[in-house]
């Protein structure tokens, strides 16, 4: 890890956000999956969470690695997500990022998220003593595949979601649907509106 400069920041400036975004794009192209969750990417893009640590690993002008540490969950402990530039892998950057987020965790506990089975994240985590405890699946269905005509109970009417009018009800229903999944069921109206501003 000679030549790596490490920085731990509470906030990123615009140039740092751009550098992290470019790093995420490089990693996504190499691995076929984004190294950071939607939540982290949205907060990077729109200003960030209130109590996080950003760990930057630079080699000269190149951002070799990035870690996002969220220390807000006092029950389950801190959680981190990490991205290492493909050209800087197997050089200790990932280990250095994990060690730094562990040191920054207020109580020494850390949940480390690994995105994708094909990336080097899971083997790195295992080599540092982490164990696999949870799997999230993304289920998809083509919007072009025909569906059977729905049959609705008496008195039920279906209409499209109306932004601004249905927000509170949508958030309440989402909380009930994902009661056992706090990262989804804990959404607020602000979380919903943040995602509604995204091009997708």
PDB file of C-alpha atoms in Angstrom:
ATOM      1  CA  UNK A   1       0.000   0.000   0.000  1.00  0.00           C
ATOM      2  CA  UNK A   2       2.958   2.273  -0.483  1.00  0.00           C
ATOM      3  CA  UNK A   3       1.958   5.508  -2.152  1.00  0.00           C
ATOM      4  CA  UNK A   4      -1.655   5.406  -0.898  1.00  0.00           C
ATOM      5  CA  UNK A   5      -2.934   8.529   0.864  1.00  0.00           C
ATOM      6  CA  UNK A   6      -5.825   7.867   3.260  1.00  0.00           C
ATOM      7  CA  UNK A   7      -8.428  10.467   4.249  1.00  0.00           C
ATOM      8  CA  UNK A   8     -11.509  10.151   6.465  1.00  0.00           C
ATOM      9  CA  UNK A   9     -14.109  12.878   5.876  1.00  0.00           C
ATOM     10  CA  UNK A  10     -17.567  13.730   7.216  1.00  0.00           C
ATOM     11  CA  UNK A  11     -18.591  15.521   3.989  1.00  0.00           C
ATOM     12  CA  UNK A  12     -17.416  15.306   0.396  1.00  0.00           C
ATOM     13  CA  UNK A  13     -17.041  18.342  -1.835  1.00  0.00           C
ATOM     14  CA  UNK A  14     -18.278  18.326  -5.444  1.00  0.00           C
ATOM     15  CA  UNK A  15     -14.916  17.199  -6.858  1.00  0.00           C
ATOM     16  CA  UNK A  16     -14.771  14.296  -4.367  1.00  0.00           C
ATOM     17  CA  UNK A  17     -18.349  13.256  -5.197  1.00  0.00           C
ATOM     18  CA  UNK A  18     -17.428  13.287  -8.896  1.00  0.00           C
ATOM     19  CA  UNK A  19     -14.331  11.177  -8.191  1.00  0.00           C
ATOM     20  CA  UNK A  20     -16.357   8.632  -6.179  1.00  0.00           C
ATOM     21  CA  UNK A  21     -19.017   8.509  -8.917  1.00  0.00           C
ATOM     22  CA  UNK A  22     -16.344   7.850 -11.560  1.00  0.00           C
ATOM     23  CA  UNK A  23     -14.846   5.123  -9.357  1.00  0.00           C
ATOM     24  CA  UNK A  24     -18.276   3.497  -8.959  1.00  0.00           C
ATOM     25  CA  UNK A  25     -18.710   3.532 -12.746  1.00  0.00           C
ATOM     26  CA  UNK A  26     -15.319   1.849 -13.271  1.00  0.00           C
ATOM     27  CA  UNK A  27     -16.093  -0.830 -10.683  1.00  0.00           C
ATOM     28  CA  UNK A  28     -19.594  -1.398 -12.077  1.00  0.00           C
ATOM     29  CA  UNK A  29     -18.211  -1.887 -15.593  1.00  0.00           C
ATOM     30  CA  UNK A  30     -15.609  -4.352 -14.314  1.00  0.00           C
ATOM     31  CA  UNK A  31     -17.882  -6.345 -11.978  1.00  0.00           C
ATOM     32  CA  UNK A  32     -21.245  -6.044 -13.709  1.00  0.00           C
ATOM     33  CA  UNK A  33     -22.841  -4.733 -10.505  1.00  0.00           C
ATOM     34  CA  UNK A  34     -22.598  -1.487  -8.583  1.00  0.00           C
ATOM     35  CA  UNK A  35     -20.388  -1.725  -5.474  1.00  0.00           C
ATOM     36  CA  UNK A  36     -22.606   0.674  -3.487  1.00  0.00           C
ATOM     37  CA  UNK A  37     -26.297   0.415  -2.682  1.00  0.00           C
ATOM     38  CA  UNK A  38     -28.941   2.715  -4.100  1.00  0.00           C
ATOM     39  CA  UNK A  39     -29.225   4.432  -0.708  1.00  0.00           C
ATOM     40  CA  UNK A  40     -25.531   5.361  -0.653  1.00  0.00           C
ATOM     41  CA  UNK A  41     -25.501   6.452  -4.302  1.00  0.00           C
ATOM     42  CA  UNK A  42     -28.529   8.693  -3.792  1.00  0.00           C
ATOM     43  CA  UNK A  43     -27.053  10.318  -0.724  1.00  0.00           C
ATOM     44  CA  UNK A  44     -23.754  10.898  -2.498  1.00  0.00           C
ATOM     45  CA  UNK A  45     -25.601  12.547  -5.365  1.00  0.00           C
ATOM     46  CA  UNK A  46     -27.992  14.634  -3.267  1.00  0.00           C
ATOM     47  CA  UNK A  47     -25.922  15.742  -0.282  1.00  0.00           C
ATOM     48  CA  UNK A  48     -25.416  12.782   2.001  1.00  0.00           C
ATOM     49  CA  UNK A  49     -26.532  11.462   5.346  1.00  0.00           C
ATOM     50  CA  UNK A  50     -25.957  13.413   8.535  1.00  0.00           C
ATOM     51  CA  UNK A  51     -23.633  11.013  10.329  1.00  0.00           C
ATOM     52  CA  UNK A  52     -21.398   9.082   7.941  1.00  0.00           C
ATOM     53  CA  UNK A  53     -17.687   8.728   7.338  1.00  0.00           C
ATOM     54  CA  UNK A  54     -16.193   8.732   3.866  1.00  0.00           C
ATOM     55  CA  UNK A  55     -12.829   7.010   3.536  1.00  0.00           C
ATOM     56  CA  UNK A  56     -10.843   7.940   0.436  1.00  0.00           C
ATOM     57  CA  UNK A  57      -7.757   6.032  -0.719  1.00  0.00           C
ATOM     58  CA  UNK A  58      -5.773   7.983  -3.314  1.00  0.00           C
ATOM     59  CA  UNK A  59      -2.713   7.110  -5.292  1.00  0.00           C
ATOM     60  CA  UNK A  60      -1.580  10.394  -6.809  1.00  0.00           C
ATOM     61  CA  UNK A  61      -4.528  11.856  -8.722  1.00  0.00           C
ATOM     62  CA  UNK A  62      -6.388   8.527  -8.895  1.00  0.00           C
ATOM     63  CA  UNK A  63      -9.077   7.520  -6.410  1.00  0.00           C
ATOM     64  CA  UNK A  64      -8.012   3.918  -5.762  1.00  0.00           C
ATOM     65  CA  UNK A  65     -10.751   3.118  -3.260  1.00  0.00           C
ATOM     66  CA  UNK A  66     -13.714   4.484  -1.342  1.00  0.00           C
ATOM     67  CA  UNK A  67     -15.640   3.360   1.728  1.00  0.00           C
ATOM     68  CA  UNK A  68     -18.962   4.688   3.002  1.00  0.00           C
ATOM     69  CA  UNK A  69     -19.499   4.118   6.731  1.00  0.00           C
ATOM     70  CA  UNK A  70     -22.947   4.694   8.223  1.00  0.00           C
ATOM     71  CA  UNK A  71     -22.776   4.882  12.030  1.00  0.00           C
ATOM     72  CA  UNK A  72     -26.443   5.715  12.679  1.00  0.00           C
ATOM     73  CA  UNK A  73     -27.806   2.246  13.582  1.00  0.00           C
ATOM     74  CA  UNK A  74     -27.211   1.919  17.319  1.00  0.00           C
ATOM     75  CA  UNK A  75     -29.000  -1.435  17.500  1.00  0.00           C
ATOM     76  CA  UNK A  76     -27.351  -3.416  14.683  1.00  0.00           C
ATOM     77  CA  UNK A  77     -24.138  -1.378  14.581  1.00  0.00           C
ATOM     78  CA  UNK A  78     -22.334   0.508  11.849  1.00  0.00           C
ATOM     79  CA  UNK A  79     -22.456  -0.634   8.237  1.00  0.00           C
ATOM     80  CA  UNK A  80     -20.006  -0.062   5.414  1.00  0.00           C
ATOM     81  CA  UNK A  81     -19.831  -0.436   1.657  1.00  0.00           C
ATOM     82  CA  UNK A  82     -16.569  -0.383  -0.258  1.00  0.00           C
ATOM     83  CA  UNK A  83     -15.405   0.171  -3.829  1.00  0.00           C
ATOM     84  CA  UNK A  84     -11.863  -0.593  -5.025  1.00  0.00           C
ATOM     85  CA  UNK A  85     -10.673   0.486  -8.454  1.00  0.00           C
ATOM     86  CA  UNK A  86     -10.086  -2.617 -10.626  1.00  0.00           C
ATOM     87  CA  UNK A  87      -6.506  -1.494 -11.374  1.00  0.00           C
ATOM     88  CA  UNK A  88      -5.736  -1.238  -7.641  1.00  0.00           C
ATOM     89  CA  UNK A  89      -7.048  -4.595  -6.459  1.00  0.00           C
ATOM     90  CA  UNK A  90      -4.943  -7.188  -4.629  1.00  0.00           C
ATOM     91  CA  UNK A  91      -2.676  -4.426  -3.360  1.00  0.00           C
ATOM     92  CA  UNK A  92      -4.142  -3.993   0.129  1.00  0.00           C
ATOM     93  CA  UNK A  93      -6.512  -1.115  -0.687  1.00  0.00           C
ATOM     94  CA  UNK A  94      -9.652  -3.091   0.243  1.00  0.00           C
ATOM     95  CA  UNK A  95      -8.102  -4.320   3.508  1.00  0.00           C
ATOM     96  CA  UNK A  96      -6.970  -0.782   4.310  1.00  0.00           C
ATOM     97  CA  UNK A  97     -10.489   0.562   3.743  1.00  0.00           C
ATOM     98  CA  UNK A  98     -12.050  -2.116   5.971  1.00  0.00           C
ATOM     99  CA  UNK A  99      -9.518  -1.487   8.751  1.00  0.00           C
ATOM    100  CA  UNK A 100     -10.188   2.245   8.620  1.00  0.00           C
ATOM    101  CA  UNK A 101     -13.985   1.900   8.759  1.00  0.00           C
ATOM    102  CA  UNK A 102     -13.604  -0.529  11.670  1.00  0.00           C
ATOM    103  CA  UNK A 103     -11.484   2.061  13.476  1.00  0.00           C
ATOM    104  CA  UNK A 104     -14.117   4.742  12.765  1.00  0.00           C
ATOM    105  CA  UNK A 105     -17.044   2.631  14.021  1.00  0.00           C
ATOM    106  CA  UNK A 106     -18.062   4.118  17.404  1.00  0.00           C
ATOM    107  CA  UNK A 107     -18.434   0.763  19.184  1.00  0.00           C
ATOM    108  CA  UNK A 108     -16.175  -1.424  17.040  1.00  0.00           C
ATOM    109  CA  UNK A 109     -19.067  -3.337  15.459  1.00  0.00           C
ATOM    110  CA  UNK A 110     -19.354  -3.409  11.684  1.00  0.00           C
ATOM    111  CA  UNK A 111     -21.672  -4.917   9.101  1.00  0.00           C
ATOM    112  CA  UNK A 112     -19.917  -5.031   5.749  1.00  0.00           C
ATOM    113  CA  UNK A 113     -22.075  -5.160   2.618  1.00  0.00           C
ATOM    114  CA  UNK A 114     -20.803  -7.169  -0.352  1.00  0.00           C
ATOM    115  CA  UNK A 115     -22.498  -6.568  -3.707  1.00  0.00           C
ATOM    116  CA  UNK A 116     -22.472  -9.432  -6.178  1.00  0.00           C
ATOM    117  CA  UNK A 117     -21.100 -12.940  -5.896  1.00  0.00           C
ATOM    118  CA  UNK A 118     -18.538 -12.396  -8.653  1.00  0.00           C
ATOM    119  CA  UNK A 119     -16.730  -9.398  -7.176  1.00  0.00           C
ATOM    120  CA  UNK A 120     -13.811  -9.767  -4.789  1.00  0.00           C
ATOM    121  CA  UNK A 121     -15.807  -8.223  -1.924  1.00  0.00           C
ATOM    122  CA  UNK A 122     -17.032 -11.473  -0.361  1.00  0.00           C
ATOM    123  CA  UNK A 123     -13.594 -13.174  -0.295  1.00  0.00           C
ATOM    124  CA  UNK A 124     -12.059  -9.976   1.108  1.00  0.00           C
ATOM    125  CA  UNK A 125     -14.660  -9.854   3.881  1.00  0.00           C
ATOM    126  CA  UNK A 126     -14.135 -13.537   4.709  1.00  0.00           C
ATOM    127  CA  UNK A 127     -10.361 -13.064   4.841  1.00  0.00           C
ATOM    128  CA  UNK A 128     -10.885 -10.374   7.484  1.00  0.00           C
ATOM    129  CA  UNK A 129     -13.082 -12.571   9.700  1.00  0.00           C
ATOM    130  CA  UNK A 130     -16.527 -11.443   8.530  1.00  0.00           C
ATOM    131  CA  UNK A 131     -19.200 -14.081   7.981  1.00  0.00           C
ATOM    132  CA  UNK A 132     -22.143 -14.177   5.604  1.00  0.00           C
ATOM    133  CA  UNK A 133     -25.356 -13.383   7.461  1.00  0.00           C
ATOM    134  CA  UNK A 134     -27.860 -12.012   4.955  1.00  0.00           C
ATOM    135  CA  UNK A 135     -28.654 -12.262   1.257  1.00  0.00           C
ATOM    136  CA  UNK A 136     -30.752  -9.786  -0.705  1.00  0.00           C
ATOM    137  CA  UNK A 137     -32.250 -10.808  -4.034  1.00  0.00           C
ATOM    138  CA  UNK A 138     -33.360  -8.485  -6.798  1.00  0.00           C
ATOM    139  CA  UNK A 139     -36.319 -10.029  -8.555  1.00  0.00           C
ATOM    140  CA  UNK A 140     -37.185  -8.753 -12.000  1.00  0.00           C
ATOM    141  CA  UNK A 141     -39.856  -9.360 -14.564  1.00  0.00           C
ATOM    142  CA  UNK A 142     -40.071  -8.074 -18.103  1.00  0.00           C
ATOM    143  CA  UNK A 143     -42.681  -5.364 -18.528  1.00  0.00           C
ATOM    144  CA  UNK A 144     -43.312  -6.733 -22.017  1.00  0.00           C
ATOM    145  CA  UNK A 145     -44.556 -10.129 -20.822  1.00  0.00           C
ATOM    146  CA  UNK A 146     -48.344 -10.407 -20.901  1.00  0.00           C
ATOM    147  CA  UNK A 147     -50.208 -10.720 -17.610  1.00  0.00           C
ATOM    148  CA  UNK A 148     -53.605 -12.330 -17.091  1.00  0.00           C
ATOM    149  CA  UNK A 149     -56.463  -9.879 -16.761  1.00  0.00           C
ATOM    150  CA  UNK A 150     -56.912  -9.119 -13.028  1.00  0.00           C
ATOM    151  CA  UNK A 151     -60.140  -9.892 -11.232  1.00  0.00           C
ATOM    152  CA  UNK A 152     -60.891  -7.354  -8.486  1.00  0.00           C
ATOM    153  CA  UNK A 153     -63.164  -7.874  -5.479  1.00  0.00           C
ATOM    154  CA  UNK A 154     -66.469  -5.997  -5.428  1.00  0.00           C
ATOM    155  CA  UNK A 155     -65.966  -2.291  -4.742  1.00  0.00           C
ATOM    156  CA  UNK A 156     -62.217  -2.232  -5.469  1.00  0.00           C
ATOM    157  CA  UNK A 157     -61.114   0.361  -7.995  1.00  0.00           C
ATOM    158  CA  UNK A 158     -57.657   0.566  -9.531  1.00  0.00           C
ATOM    159  CA  UNK A 159     -55.921   3.743 -10.663  1.00  0.00           C
ATOM    160  CA  UNK A 160     -52.355   4.918 -11.199  1.00  0.00           C
ATOM    161  CA  UNK A 161     -50.301   6.357  -8.378  1.00  0.00           C
ATOM    162  CA  UNK A 162     -50.625  10.155  -8.166  1.00  0.00           C
ATOM    163  CA  UNK A 163     -47.415  11.833  -6.944  1.00  0.00           C
ATOM    164  CA  UNK A 164     -48.065  14.390  -4.226  1.00  0.00           C
ATOM    165  CA  UNK A 165     -51.555  13.041  -3.547  1.00  0.00           C
ATOM    166  CA  UNK A 166     -50.739   9.418  -2.672  1.00  0.00           C
ATOM    167  CA  UNK A 167     -47.286   9.864  -1.068  1.00  0.00           C
ATOM    168  CA  UNK A 168     -48.318   9.374   2.575  1.00  0.00           C
ATOM    169  CA  UNK A 169     -50.470   6.345   1.784  1.00  0.00           C
ATOM    170  CA  UNK A 170     -47.717   4.821  -0.371  1.00  0.00           C
ATOM    171  CA  UNK A 171     -45.153   5.216   2.426  1.00  0.00           C
ATOM    172  CA  UNK A 172     -47.564   3.675   4.968  1.00  0.00           C
ATOM    173  CA  UNK A 173     -48.249   0.701   2.681  1.00  0.00           C
ATOM    174  CA  UNK A 174     -44.531   0.288   1.964  1.00  0.00           C
ATOM    175  CA  UNK A 175     -43.828   0.207   5.721  1.00  0.00           C
ATOM    176  CA  UNK A 176     -46.434  -2.557   6.193  1.00  0.00           C
ATOM    177  CA  UNK A 177     -45.181  -4.547   3.194  1.00  0.00           C
ATOM    178  CA  UNK A 178     -41.565  -4.389   4.395  1.00  0.00           C
ATOM    179  CA  UNK A 179     -42.092  -4.445   8.154  1.00  0.00           C
ATOM    180  CA  UNK A 180     -39.221  -6.930   8.618  1.00  0.00           C
ATOM    181  CA  UNK A 181     -36.840  -5.091   6.280  1.00  0.00           C
ATOM    182  CA  UNK A 182     -35.963  -1.756   7.911  1.00  0.00           C
ATOM    183  CA  UNK A 183     -33.828  -0.474   5.018  1.00  0.00           C
ATOM    184  CA  UNK A 184     -36.971  -0.537   2.851  1.00  0.00           C
ATOM    185  CA  UNK A 185     -39.804  -0.345   5.384  1.00  0.00           C
ATOM    186  CA  UNK A 186     -38.298   2.681   7.113  1.00  0.00           C
ATOM    187  CA  UNK A 187     -38.722   4.956   4.094  1.00  0.00           C
ATOM    188  CA  UNK A 188     -40.156   8.418   4.662  1.00  0.00           C
ATOM    189  CA  UNK A 189     -41.982  10.650   2.196  1.00  0.00           C
ATOM    190  CA  UNK A 190     -38.634  12.400   1.638  1.00  0.00           C
ATOM    191  CA  UNK A 191     -37.031   9.040   0.721  1.00  0.00           C
ATOM    192  CA  UNK A 192     -39.822   8.389  -1.778  1.00  0.00           C
ATOM    193  CA  UNK A 193     -39.545  11.857  -3.326  1.00  0.00           C
ATOM    194  CA  UNK A 194     -35.764  11.570  -3.579  1.00  0.00           C
ATOM    195  CA  UNK A 195     -36.181   8.450  -5.705  1.00  0.00           C
ATOM    196  CA  UNK A 196     -38.976  10.013  -7.746  1.00  0.00           C
ATOM    197  CA  UNK A 197     -36.468  12.644  -8.923  1.00  0.00           C
ATOM    198  CA  UNK A 198     -34.238   9.948 -10.426  1.00  0.00           C
ATOM    199  CA  UNK A 199     -34.461   9.414 -14.208  1.00  0.00           C
ATOM    200  CA  UNK A 200     -35.516   5.774 -13.825  1.00  0.00           C
TER     201      UNK A 200
END
